[in-house]
């Protein structure tokens, strides 16, 4: 009788536990349909009850507002797919935006635009690397590691900016978000769509997505199969950091300045978009299109409630209820999947 290696045994166990691919595709499609149906229903409700919501500029405005947070949510999807979390998304975005201001503002370094953008992306990659290394190498739980990074990034943003906004005097930078390469569609929305396509490709067609889902499904089996889990965790957090930096560029370019206290709390919106879109907090399942729809749903809710004159504190209550419902639905789906 031939002995099997640990890798062969791990692969056999993973194959035994693997869900039916047809059933998995059906469930993913249903989740997208539910999220899309919720978005359409909310939009129709506000068309009826929110004065001015039917205006021609509402939809482009929602897309513009969604772009930065939506791009950050795309990166967070990969992290949550591993059963991890990234609480530093919001303040990491702020730090990247502040650094973009320092790199590009004529009152500071005044670097050429391509150089400043590349350095800003590098800052995002560095933040992701530090998060990934703390989690994968030092063994710090993702919640604690990224909570610490959230506070560090917030503090550095205030220190480097001297607690004041940084004006970026560049019409080209401003056009990154507010220009119109395609008539009627702001560049920020176009970048969001392109990033969604790239993220979907990364998740479904590359090792980054495959290993993120594998780690989230069963980290120990993934490790026993010969995959360097530590290395891939670091890479996955770096991917999230890169998307955070892109979101920072879109956010600061939209207003033309960097605000050092602006991003605190945005991590909750990004995570909420991911969860609403169908990515499981338990890991092992992710949905990029769902994340895009979730981000649009969050901003449609916010915009509609504002136009109805609902106070901001009640907007937070509604958003919290939506997130709770999304998590509850995720728990129901996982319970039913385990029972199959």
CSV table of C-alpha atoms in Angstrom, one decimal:
chain,number,residue,atom,x,y,z
A,1,UNK,CA,0.0,0.0,0.0
A,2,UNK,CA,1.5,3.3,-1.1
A,3,UNK,CA,1.8,6.0,1.5
A,4,UNK,CA,0.5,9.4,0.7
A,5,UNK,CA,2.4,12.6,1.4
A,6,UNK,CA,0.9,15.4,3.7
A,7,UNK,CA,0.3,17.5,0.6
A,8,UNK,CA,-1.7,14.7,-1.1
A,9,UNK,CA,-3.7,14.1,2.0
A,10,UNK,CA,-4.4,17.8,2.4
A,11,UNK,CA,-5.5,18.1,-1.2
A,12,UNK,CA,-7.7,15.0,-0.8
A,13,UNK,CA,-9.4,16.6,2.2
A,14,UNK,CA,-9.9,19.9,0.4
A,15,UNK,CA,-11.4,18.1,-2.5
A,16,UNK,CA,-13.8,16.2,-0.2
A,17,UNK,CA,-14.9,19.5,1.3
A,18,UNK,CA,-15.1,21.4,-1.9
A,19,UNK,CA,-18.6,22.6,-2.6
A,20,UNK,CA,-20.4,21.7,-5.8
A,21,UNK,CA,-19.2,24.2,-8.4
A,22,UNK,CA,-22.6,24.5,-10.1
A,23,UNK,CA,-24.3,25.1,-6.7
A,24,UNK,CA,-21.5,27.6,-5.7
A,25,UNK,CA,-22.0,29.5,-9.0
A,26,UNK,CA,-25.8,29.6,-8.4
A,27,UNK,CA,-25.4,30.9,-4.9
A,28,UNK,CA,-22.9,33.6,-6.0
A,29,UNK,CA,-25.2,34.6,-8.8
A,30,UNK,CA,-28.2,34.7,-6.4
A,31,UNK,CA,-26.3,36.9,-4.0
A,32,UNK,CA,-25.5,39.4,-6.8
A,33,UNK,CA,-29.1,39.4,-7.9
A,34,UNK,CA,-30.3,40.0,-4.3
A,35,UNK,CA,-27.9,42.9,-3.9
A,36,UNK,CA,-28.8,44.4,-7.3
A,37,UNK,CA,-32.5,44.0,-6.5
A,38,UNK,CA,-32.0,45.8,-3.2
A,39,UNK,CA,-30.1,48.6,-5.0
A,40,UNK,CA,-32.9,49.0,-7.6
A,41,UNK,CA,-35.6,48.9,-4.9
A,42,UNK,CA,-33.9,51.6,-2.8
A,43,UNK,CA,-33.4,53.8,-5.9
A,44,UNK,CA,-37.1,53.5,-6.8
A,45,UNK,CA,-38.2,54.3,-3.2
A,46,UNK,CA,-36.1,57.5,-3.3
A,47,UNK,CA,-37.4,58.4,-6.7
A,48,UNK,CA,-40.9,58.4,-5.2
A,49,UNK,CA,-40.3,59.9,-1.7
A,50,UNK,CA,-37.1,62.0,-2.0
A,51,UNK,CA,-37.6,65.5,-3.6
A,52,UNK,CA,-35.2,66.1,-6.4
A,53,UNK,CA,-33.8,62.6,-6.4
A,54,UNK,CA,-35.0,62.2,-10.0
A,55,UNK,CA,-32.7,65.0,-11.2
A,56,UNK,CA,-30.3,64.2,-14.1
A,57,UNK,CA,-27.2,64.8,-11.9
A,58,UNK,CA,-28.1,62.4,-9.1
A,59,UNK,CA,-26.8,59.2,-10.7
A,60,UNK,CA,-23.5,60.7,-11.8
A,61,UNK,CA,-23.2,62.3,-8.3
A,62,UNK,CA,-23.7,58.9,-6.6
A,63,UNK,CA,-21.1,57.3,-8.9
A,64,UNK,CA,-18.6,60.0,-8.1
A,65,UNK,CA,-19.2,59.7,-4.3
A,66,UNK,CA,-19.0,56.0,-4.5
A,67,UNK,CA,-15.7,55.8,-6.5
A,68,UNK,CA,-13.1,56.3,-3.7
A,69,UNK,CA,-14.8,54.1,-1.1
A,70,UNK,CA,-15.8,51.6,-3.7
A,71,UNK,CA,-12.2,51.1,-4.8
A,72,UNK,CA,-11.0,50.7,-1.2
A,73,UNK,CA,-13.8,48.2,-0.7
A,74,UNK,CA,-12.5,46.2,-3.6
A,75,UNK,CA,-9.1,45.8,-1.9
A,76,UNK,CA,-10.8,45.0,1.4
A,77,UNK,CA,-12.7,42.1,-0.3
A,78,UNK,CA,-9.4,40.2,-0.8
A,79,UNK,CA,-8.5,40.6,2.9
A,80,UNK,CA,-12.0,39.5,4.1
A,81,UNK,CA,-11.8,36.6,1.8
A,82,UNK,CA,-8.9,35.3,3.9
A,83,UNK,CA,-11.1,35.6,7.0
A,84,UNK,CA,-9.1,38.6,7.9
A,85,UNK,CA,-10.1,42.3,8.4
A,86,UNK,CA,-8.5,45.6,7.7
A,87,UNK,CA,-9.5,48.4,10.0
A,88,UNK,CA,-6.8,50.7,8.7
A,89,UNK,CA,-8.5,51.3,5.3
A,90,UNK,CA,-9.9,54.7,6.3
A,91,UNK,CA,-6.9,56.3,8.0
A,92,UNK,CA,-4.6,54.5,5.5
A,93,UNK,CA,-6.4,56.3,2.8
A,94,UNK,CA,-6.0,59.6,4.7
A,95,UNK,CA,-2.2,59.0,5.1
A,96,UNK,CA,-1.9,58.2,1.4
A,97,UNK,CA,-3.8,61.3,0.5
A,98,UNK,CA,-1.6,63.4,2.8
A,99,UNK,CA,1.5,62.0,1.2
A,100,UNK,CA,0.0,62.7,-2.2
A,101,UNK,CA,-0.4,66.3,-1.1
A,102,UNK,CA,3.2,66.5,0.2
A,103,UNK,CA,4.5,64.9,-3.0
A,104,UNK,CA,2.6,67.1,-5.4
A,105,UNK,CA,1.8,70.4,-3.7
A,106,UNK,CA,4.0,73.3,-4.9
A,107,UNK,CA,4.2,74.4,-1.3
A,108,UNK,CA,6.0,71.2,-0.4
A,109,UNK,CA,8.0,68.8,-2.7
A,110,UNK,CA,6.2,69.8,-6.0
A,111,UNK,CA,7.1,66.6,-7.8
A,112,UNK,CA,5.9,65.8,-11.3
A,113,UNK,CA,2.5,64.3,-11.3
A,114,UNK,CA,3.5,60.7,-12.5
A,115,UNK,CA,6.2,60.6,-9.9
A,116,UNK,CA,3.9,61.7,-7.1
A,117,UNK,CA,1.2,59.2,-8.1
A,118,UNK,CA,3.7,56.3,-8.2
A,119,UNK,CA,5.1,57.3,-4.8
A,120,UNK,CA,1.6,57.5,-3.4
A,121,UNK,CA,0.9,54.0,-4.6
A,122,UNK,CA,4.1,52.9,-3.0
A,123,UNK,CA,2.9,54.3,0.3
A,124,UNK,CA,-0.2,52.2,0.0
A,125,UNK,CA,1.9,49.1,-0.8
A,126,UNK,CA,4.1,49.8,2.2
A,127,UNK,CA,1.1,50.1,4.6
A,128,UNK,CA,-0.2,46.8,3.2
A,129,UNK,CA,3.1,45.1,3.6
A,130,UNK,CA,3.4,46.2,7.2
A,131,UNK,CA,-0.1,44.9,8.0
A,132,UNK,CA,0.6,41.6,6.2
A,133,UNK,CA,3.9,41.2,8.0
A,134,UNK,CA,2.5,41.9,11.4
A,135,UNK,CA,-0.3,39.3,10.8
A,136,UNK,CA,1.6,36.6,8.9
A,137,UNK,CA,5.1,36.8,10.5
A,138,UNK,CA,4.5,38.2,14.0
A,139,UNK,CA,1.2,36.3,14.3
A,140,UNK,CA,-0.8,39.3,15.5
A,141,UNK,CA,-4.5,38.9,15.0
A,142,UNK,CA,-5.8,40.9,12.0
A,143,UNK,CA,-8.2,42.9,14.1
A,144,UNK,CA,-5.4,44.1,16.5
A,145,UNK,CA,-2.7,44.6,13.8
A,146,UNK,CA,-4.9,46.7,11.6
A,147,UNK,CA,-6.4,48.6,14.6
A,148,UNK,CA,-2.9,49.6,15.5
A,149,UNK,CA,-2.2,50.6,12.0
A,150,UNK,CA,-5.4,52.7,12.0
A,151,UNK,CA,-4.1,54.7,14.9
A,152,UNK,CA,-0.6,55.0,13.6
A,153,UNK,CA,-1.8,56.2,10.2
A,154,UNK,CA,-4.1,58.7,11.8
A,155,UNK,CA,-1.3,60.1,13.9
A,156,UNK,CA,1.2,60.2,11.1
A,157,UNK,CA,-1.4,62.0,8.9
A,158,UNK,CA,-1.8,64.7,11.5
A,159,UNK,CA,1.9,65.0,12.2
A,160,UNK,CA,3.0,65.2,8.5
A,161,UNK,CA,0.3,67.6,7.5
A,162,UNK,CA,0.7,69.7,10.8
A,163,UNK,CA,-3.0,69.1,11.3
A,164,UNK,CA,-4.0,71.3,8.4
A,165,UNK,CA,-5.3,70.6,4.9
A,166,UNK,CA,-2.8,70.5,2.0
A,167,UNK,CA,-3.9,72.1,-1.3
A,168,UNK,CA,-2.8,70.4,-4.5
A,169,UNK,CA,-2.5,73.1,-7.1
A,170,UNK,CA,-2.8,70.9,-10.2
A,171,UNK,CA,-5.7,71.0,-12.6
A,172,UNK,CA,-4.5,67.7,-14.0
A,173,UNK,CA,-4.7,66.1,-10.6
A,174,UNK,CA,-8.2,67.5,-10.0
A,175,UNK,CA,-9.2,66.1,-13.4
A,176,UNK,CA,-8.3,62.5,-12.3
A,177,UNK,CA,-11.6,62.5,-10.4
A,178,UNK,CA,-13.6,65.3,-12.0
A,179,UNK,CA,-12.7,65.2,-15.6
A,180,UNK,CA,-14.8,63.5,-18.3
A,181,UNK,CA,-12.9,61.2,-20.6
A,182,UNK,CA,-16.3,59.7,-21.4
A,183,UNK,CA,-19.0,62.4,-21.7
A,184,UNK,CA,-21.5,62.2,-18.8
A,185,UNK,CA,-19.2,60.0,-16.7
A,186,UNK,CA,-16.7,61.4,-14.2
A,187,UNK,CA,-13.2,60.0,-14.4
A,188,UNK,CA,-13.5,58.7,-10.8
A,189,UNK,CA,-16.4,56.5,-11.8
A,190,UNK,CA,-14.5,55.3,-14.8
A,191,UNK,CA,-11.5,54.4,-12.6
A,192,UNK,CA,-13.9,52.6,-10.2
A,193,UNK,CA,-15.3,50.5,-13.0
A,194,UNK,CA,-11.8,49.7,-14.4
A,195,UNK,CA,-10.6,48.7,-10.9
A,196,UNK,CA,-13.7,46.5,-10.5
A,197,UNK,CA,-12.8,44.6,-13.7
A,198,UNK,CA,-9.1,44.3,-12.5
A,199,UNK,CA,-10.2,43.1,-9.1
A,200,UNK,CA,-12.6,40.5,-10.6
A,201,UNK,CA,-9.8,39.2,-12.8
A,202,UNK,CA,-7.4,39.0,-9.8
A,203,UNK,CA,-9.9,37.1,-7.8
A,204,UNK,CA,-11.0,34.6,-10.4
A,205,UNK,CA,-8.0,34.2,-12.7
A,206,UNK,CA,-4.9,34.6,-10.6
A,207,UNK,CA,-3.1,33.0,-7.7
A,208,UNK,CA,-3.8,36.0,-5.5
A,209,UNK,CA,-7.6,35.4,-5.6
A,210,UNK,CA,-7.3,31.6,-5.6
A,211,UNK,CA,-5.0,31.5,-2.5
A,212,UNK,CA,-7.0,34.2,-0.7
A,213,UNK,CA,-10.1,32.0,-1.0
A,214,UNK,CA,-8.1,28.9,-0.1
A,215,UNK,CA,-6.7,30.5,3.1
A,216,UNK,CA,-10.2,31.7,4.1
A,217,UNK,CA,-11.7,28.3,3.5
A,218,UNK,CA,-9.1,26.3,5.4
A,219,UNK,CA,-5.8,27.9,6.2
A,220,UNK,CA,-4.2,24.8,7.7
A,221,UNK,CA,-5.1,22.6,4.7
A,222,UNK,CA,-3.7,25.3,2.4
A,223,UNK,CA,-0.4,25.4,4.4
A,224,UNK,CA,-0.2,21.6,4.3
A,225,UNK,CA,-0.7,21.6,0.5
A,226,UNK,CA,2.7,23.3,0.2
A,227,UNK,CA,1.5,26.9,-0.3
A,228,UNK,CA,3.5,29.6,1.5
A,229,UNK,CA,0.6,31.0,3.5
A,230,UNK,CA,2.7,33.7,5.1
A,231,UNK,CA,4.0,35.1,1.8
A,232,UNK,CA,0.6,35.1,0.2
A,233,UNK,CA,-1.1,36.8,3.2
A,234,UNK,CA,1.5,39.6,2.9
A,235,UNK,CA,0.8,39.9,-0.9
A,236,UNK,CA,-2.9,40.0,-0.3
A,237,UNK,CA,-2.6,42.8,2.2
A,238,UNK,CA,-0.3,44.7,-0.2
A,239,UNK,CA,-3.0,44.4,-2.9
A,240,UNK,CA,-5.5,45.9,-0.4
A,241,UNK,CA,-3.0,48.7,0.3
A,242,UNK,CA,-2.6,49.4,-3.4
A,243,UNK,CA,-6.4,49.8,-3.8
A,244,UNK,CA,-6.5,52.0,-0.7
A,245,UNK,CA,-3.9,54.3,-2.3
A,246,UNK,CA,-5.9,54.5,-5.5
A,247,UNK,CA,-9.0,55.3,-3.4
A,248,UNK,CA,-6.9,58.1,-1.7
A,249,UNK,CA,-5.9,59.6,-5.0
A,250,UNK,CA,-9.6,59.6,-6.2
A,251,UNK,CA,-10.8,61.1,-2.9
A,252,UNK,CA,-8.2,63.9,-2.7
A,253,UNK,CA,-8.4,64.6,-6.4
A,254,UNK,CA,-12.2,65.1,-6.1
A,255,UNK,CA,-11.7,68.0,-3.8
A,256,UNK,CA,-8.2,69.2,-4.8
A,257,UNK,CA,-6.8,69.0,-1.3
A,258,UNK,CA,-5.8,66.4,1.4
A,259,UNK,CA,-7.6,66.6,4.7
A,260,UNK,CA,-5.7,64.8,7.6
A,261,UNK,CA,-8.8,63.8,9.6
A,262,UNK,CA,-11.1,63.0,6.7
A,263,UNK,CA,-10.8,59.2,6.4
A,264,UNK,CA,-11.6,58.2,10.0
A,265,UNK,CA,-14.7,56.0,9.8
A,266,UNK,CA,-14.5,55.3,6.1
A,267,UNK,CA,-13.2,51.8,6.9
A,268,UNK,CA,-16.6,50.9,8.3
A,269,UNK,CA,-18.3,52.0,5.0
A,270,UNK,CA,-15.8,50.0,3.0
A,271,UNK,CA,-16.3,46.8,5.1
A,272,UNK,CA,-20.0,47.3,5.0
A,273,UNK,CA,-20.0,47.4,1.2
A,274,UNK,CA,-18.0,44.2,1.1
A,275,UNK,CA,-20.4,42.4,3.5
A,276,UNK,CA,-23.5,43.7,1.8
A,277,UNK,CA,-22.0,42.5,-1.5
A,278,UNK,CA,-21.9,38.9,-0.3
A,279,UNK,CA,-18.3,38.3,0.8
A,280,UNK,CA,-18.3,36.2,3.9
A,281,UNK,CA,-16.7,37.5,7.1
A,282,UNK,CA,-15.8,33.9,7.8
A,283,UNK,CA,-13.6,33.8,4.7
A,284,UNK,CA,-13.6,31.5,1.7
A,285,UNK,CA,-16.1,33.3,-0.4
A,286,UNK,CA,-15.8,36.7,-2.1
A,287,UNK,CA,-17.8,38.6,-4.7
A,288,UNK,CA,-16.3,41.6,-6.5
A,289,UNK,CA,-19.4,42.6,-8.4
A,290,UNK,CA,-21.3,42.3,-5.2
A,291,UNK,CA,-18.8,44.6,-3.5
A,292,UNK,CA,-19.4,47.2,-6.3
A,293,UNK,CA,-23.1,46.9,-5.8
A,294,UNK,CA,-22.8,47.1,-2.1
A,295,UNK,CA,-20.8,50.4,-2.3
A,296,UNK,CA,-23.4,51.8,-4.7
A,297,UNK,CA,-26.2,50.8,-2.3
A,298,UNK,CA,-24.5,52.5,0.7
A,299,UNK,CA,-24.0,55.8,-1.2
A,300,UNK,CA,-27.5,55.6,-2.7
A,301,UNK,CA,-28.9,55.3,0.8
A,302,UNK,CA,-26.8,58.1,2.1
A,303,UNK,CA,-27.7,60.4,-0.8
A,304,UNK,CA,-31.4,59.6,-0.7
A,305,UNK,CA,-31.7,60.1,3.1
A,306,UNK,CA,-29.9,63.4,2.9
A,307,UNK,CA,-32.3,64.6,0.2
A,308,UNK,CA,-35.2,63.5,2.4
A,309,UNK,CA,-33.8,65.7,5.2
A,310,UNK,CA,-33.0,62.8,7.5
A,311,UNK,CA,-30.5,63.8,10.2
A,312,UNK,CA,-27.0,62.3,9.9
A,313,UNK,CA,-27.4,60.3,13.1
A,314,UNK,CA,-30.4,58.5,11.7
A,315,UNK,CA,-28.5,57.9,8.5
A,316,UNK,CA,-26.0,56.0,10.6
A,317,UNK,CA,-28.8,54.0,12.3
A,318,UNK,CA,-30.2,53.0,8.9
A,319,UNK,CA,-26.7,52.0,7.6
A,320,UNK,CA,-26.1,50.0,10.7
A,321,UNK,CA,-29.3,48.1,10.3
A,322,UNK,CA,-28.5,47.3,6.7
A,323,UNK,CA,-25.1,45.9,7.7
A,324,UNK,CA,-26.7,43.8,10.4
A,325,UNK,CA,-29.1,42.4,7.9
A,326,UNK,CA,-26.3,41.6,5.5
A,327,UNK,CA,-24.3,39.8,8.2
A,328,UNK,CA,-27.4,37.9,9.3
A,329,UNK,CA,-28.0,36.8,5.7
A,330,UNK,CA,-24.4,35.6,5.5
A,331,UNK,CA,-24.8,33.5,8.6
A,332,UNK,CA,-28.0,32.0,7.2
A,333,UNK,CA,-26.3,31.1,4.0
A,334,UNK,CA,-23.3,29.5,5.8
A,335,UNK,CA,-25.6,27.5,8.0
A,336,UNK,CA,-27.5,26.2,5.0
A,337,UNK,CA,-24.3,25.4,3.1
A,338,UNK,CA,-23.0,23.5,6.1
A,339,UNK,CA,-26.2,21.5,6.3
A,340,UNK,CA,-25.9,20.4,2.6
